[in-house]
């Protein structure tokens, strides 16, 4: 299966869910044009309170649609944009990518993966028990966060559903993703 974009979403305000779109425009160094989280400096409200001058490593939120299928098996009907992602993907294990992986989305947009989305209580506010549903443990007992990955925009471009995704791994040694 070829990795592809399945949906794109944005919200001009700090709503939890984002509305699906026919396309979104990624702007280098800023994020998704028209999205509340776009900017060179951090825009997530909790991070702004901690330090408004820190760089925005969370310009774009990507999530694999395979998570929606897993959540459906746990009784959660979740669709694109509902849990705050900008780009939903299929055919790529985003969580297994190393830090610094570059994804070319469509013809020219490039996003560099900076880390994991740390599931928060907002998920439970949206649907009771959802935070726990996107957390797991691996064979070694380590916490696995499944709520998607975050990235920064390196190259501007338009992203649409059905666009292909090309993966470029960074030079080794590869660093595993950590929450950002």
PDB file of C-alpha atoms in Angstrom:
ATOM      1  CA  UNK A   1       0.000   0.000   0.000  1.00  0.00           C
ATOM      2  CA  UNK A   2       1.271   3.440  -0.918  1.00  0.00           C
ATOM      3  CA  UNK A   3       1.347   5.929   1.939  1.00  0.00           C
ATOM      4  CA  UNK A   4      -1.222   8.644   1.343  1.00  0.00           C
ATOM      5  CA  UNK A   5      -3.143  11.511   2.889  1.00  0.00           C
ATOM      6  CA  UNK A   6      -6.746  10.558   3.708  1.00  0.00           C
ATOM      7  CA  UNK A   7      -8.044  13.875   5.085  1.00  0.00           C
ATOM      8  CA  UNK A   8      -6.904  17.416   5.885  1.00  0.00           C
ATOM      9  CA  UNK A   9      -8.347  19.697   8.576  1.00  0.00           C
ATOM     10  CA  UNK A  10      -7.883  23.062  10.240  1.00  0.00           C
ATOM     11  CA  UNK A  11      -9.475  25.367  12.777  1.00  0.00           C
ATOM     12  CA  UNK A  12      -8.904  29.127  12.990  1.00  0.00           C
ATOM     13  CA  UNK A  13      -9.675  29.035  16.726  1.00  0.00           C
ATOM     14  CA  UNK A  14      -8.432  26.882  19.587  1.00  0.00           C
ATOM     15  CA  UNK A  15     -11.248  24.354  19.255  1.00  0.00           C
ATOM     16  CA  UNK A  16     -10.443  20.747  20.070  1.00  0.00           C
ATOM     17  CA  UNK A  17     -11.758  19.400  16.762  1.00  0.00           C
ATOM     18  CA  UNK A  18     -10.827  20.755  13.345  1.00  0.00           C
ATOM     19  CA  UNK A  19     -13.047  20.927  10.256  1.00  0.00           C
ATOM     20  CA  UNK A  20     -12.102  18.818   7.262  1.00  0.00           C
ATOM     21  CA  UNK A  21     -11.171  20.722   4.121  1.00  0.00           C
ATOM     22  CA  UNK A  22     -10.725  20.013   0.416  1.00  0.00           C
ATOM     23  CA  UNK A  23      -7.122  21.152   0.811  1.00  0.00           C
ATOM     24  CA  UNK A  24      -4.807  22.941   3.218  1.00  0.00           C
ATOM     25  CA  UNK A  25      -1.796  25.128   2.544  1.00  0.00           C
ATOM     26  CA  UNK A  26       1.357  24.462   4.543  1.00  0.00           C
ATOM     27  CA  UNK A  27       3.582  27.494   5.037  1.00  0.00           C
ATOM     28  CA  UNK A  28       7.308  26.950   5.689  1.00  0.00           C
ATOM     29  CA  UNK A  29       8.288  27.859   9.234  1.00  0.00           C
ATOM     30  CA  UNK A  30       4.687  28.508  10.300  1.00  0.00           C
ATOM     31  CA  UNK A  31       2.366  25.540   9.781  1.00  0.00           C
ATOM     32  CA  UNK A  32      -1.137  25.269   8.355  1.00  0.00           C
ATOM     33  CA  UNK A  33      -2.381  28.541   6.900  1.00  0.00           C
ATOM     34  CA  UNK A  34      -5.458  29.683   8.819  1.00  0.00           C
ATOM     35  CA  UNK A  35      -4.988  27.223  11.699  1.00  0.00           C
ATOM     36  CA  UNK A  36      -4.857  28.509  15.287  1.00  0.00           C
ATOM     37  CA  UNK A  37      -1.606  26.602  15.895  1.00  0.00           C
ATOM     38  CA  UNK A  38       0.310  28.170  12.988  1.00  0.00           C
ATOM     39  CA  UNK A  39       3.309  30.264  13.947  1.00  0.00           C
ATOM     40  CA  UNK A  40       7.060  30.237  14.415  1.00  0.00           C
ATOM     41  CA  UNK A  41       6.607  30.400  18.204  1.00  0.00           C
ATOM     42  CA  UNK A  42       4.525  27.978  20.234  1.00  0.00           C
ATOM     43  CA  UNK A  43       0.729  28.392  19.958  1.00  0.00           C
ATOM     44  CA  UNK A  44      -0.623  25.589  22.157  1.00  0.00           C
ATOM     45  CA  UNK A  45      -2.138  27.423  25.118  1.00  0.00           C
ATOM     46  CA  UNK A  46      -0.467  25.350  27.856  1.00  0.00           C
ATOM     47  CA  UNK A  47       2.930  25.813  26.218  1.00  0.00           C
ATOM     48  CA  UNK A  48       2.384  29.549  25.727  1.00  0.00           C
ATOM     49  CA  UNK A  49       1.710  29.861  29.482  1.00  0.00           C
ATOM     50  CA  UNK A  50       4.970  27.999  30.220  1.00  0.00           C
ATOM     51  CA  UNK A  51       7.131  29.997  27.778  1.00  0.00           C
ATOM     52  CA  UNK A  52       5.648  31.998  24.871  1.00  0.00           C
ATOM     53  CA  UNK A  53       9.078  32.404  23.224  1.00  0.00           C
ATOM     54  CA  UNK A  54       9.836  28.719  22.647  1.00  0.00           C
ATOM     55  CA  UNK A  55       9.916  27.510  19.024  1.00  0.00           C
ATOM     56  CA  UNK A  56       6.755  25.898  17.700  1.00  0.00           C
ATOM     57  CA  UNK A  57       7.634  22.229  17.185  1.00  0.00           C
ATOM     58  CA  UNK A  58       3.909  21.458  16.871  1.00  0.00           C
ATOM     59  CA  UNK A  59       2.998  23.351  13.680  1.00  0.00           C
ATOM     60  CA  UNK A  60       1.325  20.312  12.100  1.00  0.00           C
ATOM     61  CA  UNK A  61      -0.395  17.357  13.778  1.00  0.00           C
ATOM     62  CA  UNK A  62      -0.513  14.113  11.781  1.00  0.00           C
ATOM     63  CA  UNK A  63      -2.379  10.961  12.768  1.00  0.00           C
ATOM     64  CA  UNK A  64      -2.701   7.582  11.090  1.00  0.00           C
ATOM     65  CA  UNK A  65      -6.259   6.566  10.186  1.00  0.00           C
ATOM     66  CA  UNK A  66      -5.437   3.065  11.369  1.00  0.00           C
ATOM     67  CA  UNK A  67      -5.869   4.532  14.879  1.00  0.00           C
ATOM     68  CA  UNK A  68      -9.484   5.412  14.027  1.00  0.00           C
ATOM     69  CA  UNK A  69     -10.072   1.759  13.127  1.00  0.00           C
ATOM     70  CA  UNK A  70      -8.463   0.617  16.393  1.00  0.00           C
ATOM     71  CA  UNK A  71     -10.561   3.075  18.378  1.00  0.00           C
ATOM     72  CA  UNK A  72     -13.734   1.894  16.624  1.00  0.00           C
ATOM     73  CA  UNK A  73     -12.965  -1.577  17.979  1.00  0.00           C
ATOM     74  CA  UNK A  74     -12.938  -0.022  21.466  1.00  0.00           C
ATOM     75  CA  UNK A  75     -16.314   1.665  20.934  1.00  0.00           C
ATOM     76  CA  UNK A  76     -15.112   5.127  19.835  1.00  0.00           C
ATOM     77  CA  UNK A  77     -16.429   6.394  16.503  1.00  0.00           C
ATOM     78  CA  UNK A  78     -13.773   8.976  15.599  1.00  0.00           C
ATOM     79  CA  UNK A  79     -13.481  10.642  12.209  1.00  0.00           C
ATOM     80  CA  UNK A  80     -10.947  12.935  10.529  1.00  0.00           C
ATOM     81  CA  UNK A  81     -10.238  16.175  12.368  1.00  0.00           C
ATOM     82  CA  UNK A  82     -12.232  15.189  15.434  1.00  0.00           C
ATOM     83  CA  UNK A  83      -9.238  14.792  17.752  1.00  0.00           C
ATOM     84  CA  UNK A  84      -7.391  17.845  16.494  1.00  0.00           C
ATOM     85  CA  UNK A  85      -5.159  16.571  13.716  1.00  0.00           C
ATOM     86  CA  UNK A  86      -4.399  18.539  10.563  1.00  0.00           C
ATOM     87  CA  UNK A  87      -3.469  15.581   8.371  1.00  0.00           C
ATOM     88  CA  UNK A  88      -4.786  12.017   8.517  1.00  0.00           C
ATOM     89  CA  UNK A  89      -2.674   9.373   6.785  1.00  0.00           C
ATOM     90  CA  UNK A  90      -2.936   5.742   5.703  1.00  0.00           C
ATOM     91  CA  UNK A  91      -0.286   3.157   4.883  1.00  0.00           C
ATOM     92  CA  UNK A  92       2.478   4.616   7.057  1.00  0.00           C
ATOM     93  CA  UNK A  93       3.342   3.852  10.673  1.00  0.00           C
ATOM     94  CA  UNK A  94       3.938   7.416  11.833  1.00  0.00           C
ATOM     95  CA  UNK A  95       4.715   6.317  15.391  1.00  0.00           C
ATOM     96  CA  UNK A  96       7.629   4.148  14.236  1.00  0.00           C
ATOM     97  CA  UNK A  97       9.410   6.956  12.375  1.00  0.00           C
ATOM     98  CA  UNK A  98      12.537   8.454  13.931  1.00  0.00           C
ATOM     99  CA  UNK A  99      12.830  12.088  14.947  1.00  0.00           C
ATOM    100  CA  UNK A 100      13.811  14.238  11.976  1.00  0.00           C
ATOM    101  CA  UNK A 101      12.031  12.115   9.351  1.00  0.00           C
ATOM    102  CA  UNK A 102      10.894  14.240   6.430  1.00  0.00           C
ATOM    103  CA  UNK A 103       7.550  13.594   4.780  1.00  0.00           C
ATOM    104  CA  UNK A 104       6.849  14.980   1.327  1.00  0.00           C
ATOM    105  CA  UNK A 105       3.098  15.400   1.056  1.00  0.00           C
ATOM    106  CA  UNK A 106       1.719  15.739  -2.447  1.00  0.00           C
ATOM    107  CA  UNK A 107       3.867  17.527  -4.980  1.00  0.00           C
ATOM    108  CA  UNK A 108       6.071  19.658  -2.760  1.00  0.00           C
ATOM    109  CA  UNK A 109       5.069  20.242   0.866  1.00  0.00           C
ATOM    110  CA  UNK A 110       7.661  18.878   3.321  1.00  0.00           C
ATOM    111  CA  UNK A 111       7.040  18.302   7.037  1.00  0.00           C
ATOM    112  CA  UNK A 112       9.799  17.265   9.442  1.00  0.00           C
ATOM    113  CA  UNK A 113       8.611  15.068  12.310  1.00  0.00           C
ATOM    114  CA  UNK A 114       9.623  16.584  15.667  1.00  0.00           C
ATOM    115  CA  UNK A 115       7.962  14.201  18.109  1.00  0.00           C
ATOM    116  CA  UNK A 116       4.851  12.605  19.533  1.00  0.00           C
ATOM    117  CA  UNK A 117       1.609  14.217  20.547  1.00  0.00           C
ATOM    118  CA  UNK A 118       1.235  13.650  24.247  1.00  0.00           C
ATOM    119  CA  UNK A 119      -2.380  12.569  24.856  1.00  0.00           C
ATOM    120  CA  UNK A 120      -4.047  14.986  27.239  1.00  0.00           C
ATOM    121  CA  UNK A 121      -7.217  15.253  29.276  1.00  0.00           C
ATOM    122  CA  UNK A 122      -8.878  17.149  26.421  1.00  0.00           C
ATOM    123  CA  UNK A 123      -9.353  13.743  24.799  1.00  0.00           C
ATOM    124  CA  UNK A 124     -11.430  12.641  27.814  1.00  0.00           C
ATOM    125  CA  UNK A 125     -13.376  15.892  27.701  1.00  0.00           C
ATOM    126  CA  UNK A 126     -14.251  15.059  24.094  1.00  0.00           C
ATOM    127  CA  UNK A 127     -15.128  11.406  24.797  1.00  0.00           C
ATOM    128  CA  UNK A 128     -14.886   9.815  28.230  1.00  0.00           C
ATOM    129  CA  UNK A 129     -12.091   7.210  28.291  1.00  0.00           C
ATOM    130  CA  UNK A 130     -10.465   8.356  25.034  1.00  0.00           C
ATOM    131  CA  UNK A 131      -7.155   9.339  26.663  1.00  0.00           C
ATOM    132  CA  UNK A 132      -6.685   5.810  27.984  1.00  0.00           C
ATOM    133  CA  UNK A 133      -7.765   4.346  24.628  1.00  0.00           C
ATOM    134  CA  UNK A 134      -4.862   6.064  22.817  1.00  0.00           C
ATOM    135  CA  UNK A 135      -2.299   4.836  25.350  1.00  0.00           C
ATOM    136  CA  UNK A 136      -0.804   1.354  25.475  1.00  0.00           C
ATOM    137  CA  UNK A 137       2.216  -0.541  26.788  1.00  0.00           C
ATOM    138  CA  UNK A 138       4.815  -2.313  24.673  1.00  0.00           C
ATOM    139  CA  UNK A 139       6.353  -5.710  25.462  1.00  0.00           C
ATOM    140  CA  UNK A 140       8.884  -4.043  27.795  1.00  0.00           C
ATOM    141  CA  UNK A 141       6.122  -2.213  29.666  1.00  0.00           C
ATOM    142  CA  UNK A 142       7.003   1.186  28.194  1.00  0.00           C
ATOM    143  CA  UNK A 143       4.192   3.667  27.547  1.00  0.00           C
ATOM    144  CA  UNK A 144       3.108   3.915  23.892  1.00  0.00           C
ATOM    145  CA  UNK A 145       1.426   7.170  22.868  1.00  0.00           C
ATOM    146  CA  UNK A 146      -0.777   6.669  19.797  1.00  0.00           C
ATOM    147  CA  UNK A 147      -2.368  10.124  19.414  1.00  0.00           C
ATOM    148  CA  UNK A 148      -0.195  11.045  16.421  1.00  0.00           C
ATOM    149  CA  UNK A 149       2.976  12.934  15.658  1.00  0.00           C
ATOM    150  CA  UNK A 150       3.873  16.593  15.443  1.00  0.00           C
ATOM    151  CA  UNK A 151       6.015  18.352  12.884  1.00  0.00           C
ATOM    152  CA  UNK A 152       7.291  21.582  11.425  1.00  0.00           C
ATOM    153  CA  UNK A 153       6.856  22.744   7.841  1.00  0.00           C
ATOM    154  CA  UNK A 154      10.122  22.932   5.888  1.00  0.00           C
ATOM    155  CA  UNK A 155       8.693  23.498   2.398  1.00  0.00           C
ATOM    156  CA  UNK A 156       5.398  25.210   1.616  1.00  0.00           C
ATOM    157  CA  UNK A 157       2.754  23.512  -0.485  1.00  0.00           C
ATOM    158  CA  UNK A 158      -0.855  22.435  -0.886  1.00  0.00           C
ATOM    159  CA  UNK A 159      -1.944  19.133   0.678  1.00  0.00           C
ATOM    160  CA  UNK A 160      -5.107  17.302  -0.368  1.00  0.00           C
ATOM    161  CA  UNK A 161      -6.760  13.980   0.421  1.00  0.00           C
ATOM    162  CA  UNK A 162      -5.335  11.192  -1.772  1.00  0.00           C
ATOM    163  CA  UNK A 163      -1.928  12.902  -2.077  1.00  0.00           C
ATOM    164  CA  UNK A 164       0.949  10.466  -1.809  1.00  0.00           C
ATOM    165  CA  UNK A 165       3.451  10.622   1.041  1.00  0.00           C
ATOM    166  CA  UNK A 166       7.159  10.036   0.470  1.00  0.00           C
ATOM    167  CA  UNK A 167       9.343   9.245   3.492  1.00  0.00           C
ATOM    168  CA  UNK A 168      12.974  10.370   3.853  1.00  0.00           C
ATOM    169  CA  UNK A 169      14.689   9.060   6.985  1.00  0.00           C
ATOM    170  CA  UNK A 170      17.361  11.225   8.629  1.00  0.00           C
ATOM    171  CA  UNK A 171      20.970  10.063   8.760  1.00  0.00           C
ATOM    172  CA  UNK A 172      21.620   7.619  11.605  1.00  0.00           C
ATOM    173  CA  UNK A 173      21.779   6.998  14.370  1.00  0.00           C
ATOM    174  CA  UNK A 174      18.003   7.366  14.547  1.00  0.00           C
ATOM    175  CA  UNK A 175      16.409   8.882  17.637  1.00  0.00           C
ATOM    176  CA  UNK A 176      13.004   7.557  18.714  1.00  0.00           C
ATOM    177  CA  UNK A 177      10.118   9.990  18.914  1.00  0.00           C
ATOM    178  CA  UNK A 178       9.460  11.617  22.289  1.00  0.00           C
ATOM    179  CA  UNK A 179       6.574  13.875  23.302  1.00  0.00           C
ATOM    180  CA  UNK A 180       6.934  17.508  22.191  1.00  0.00           C
TER     181      UNK A 180
END
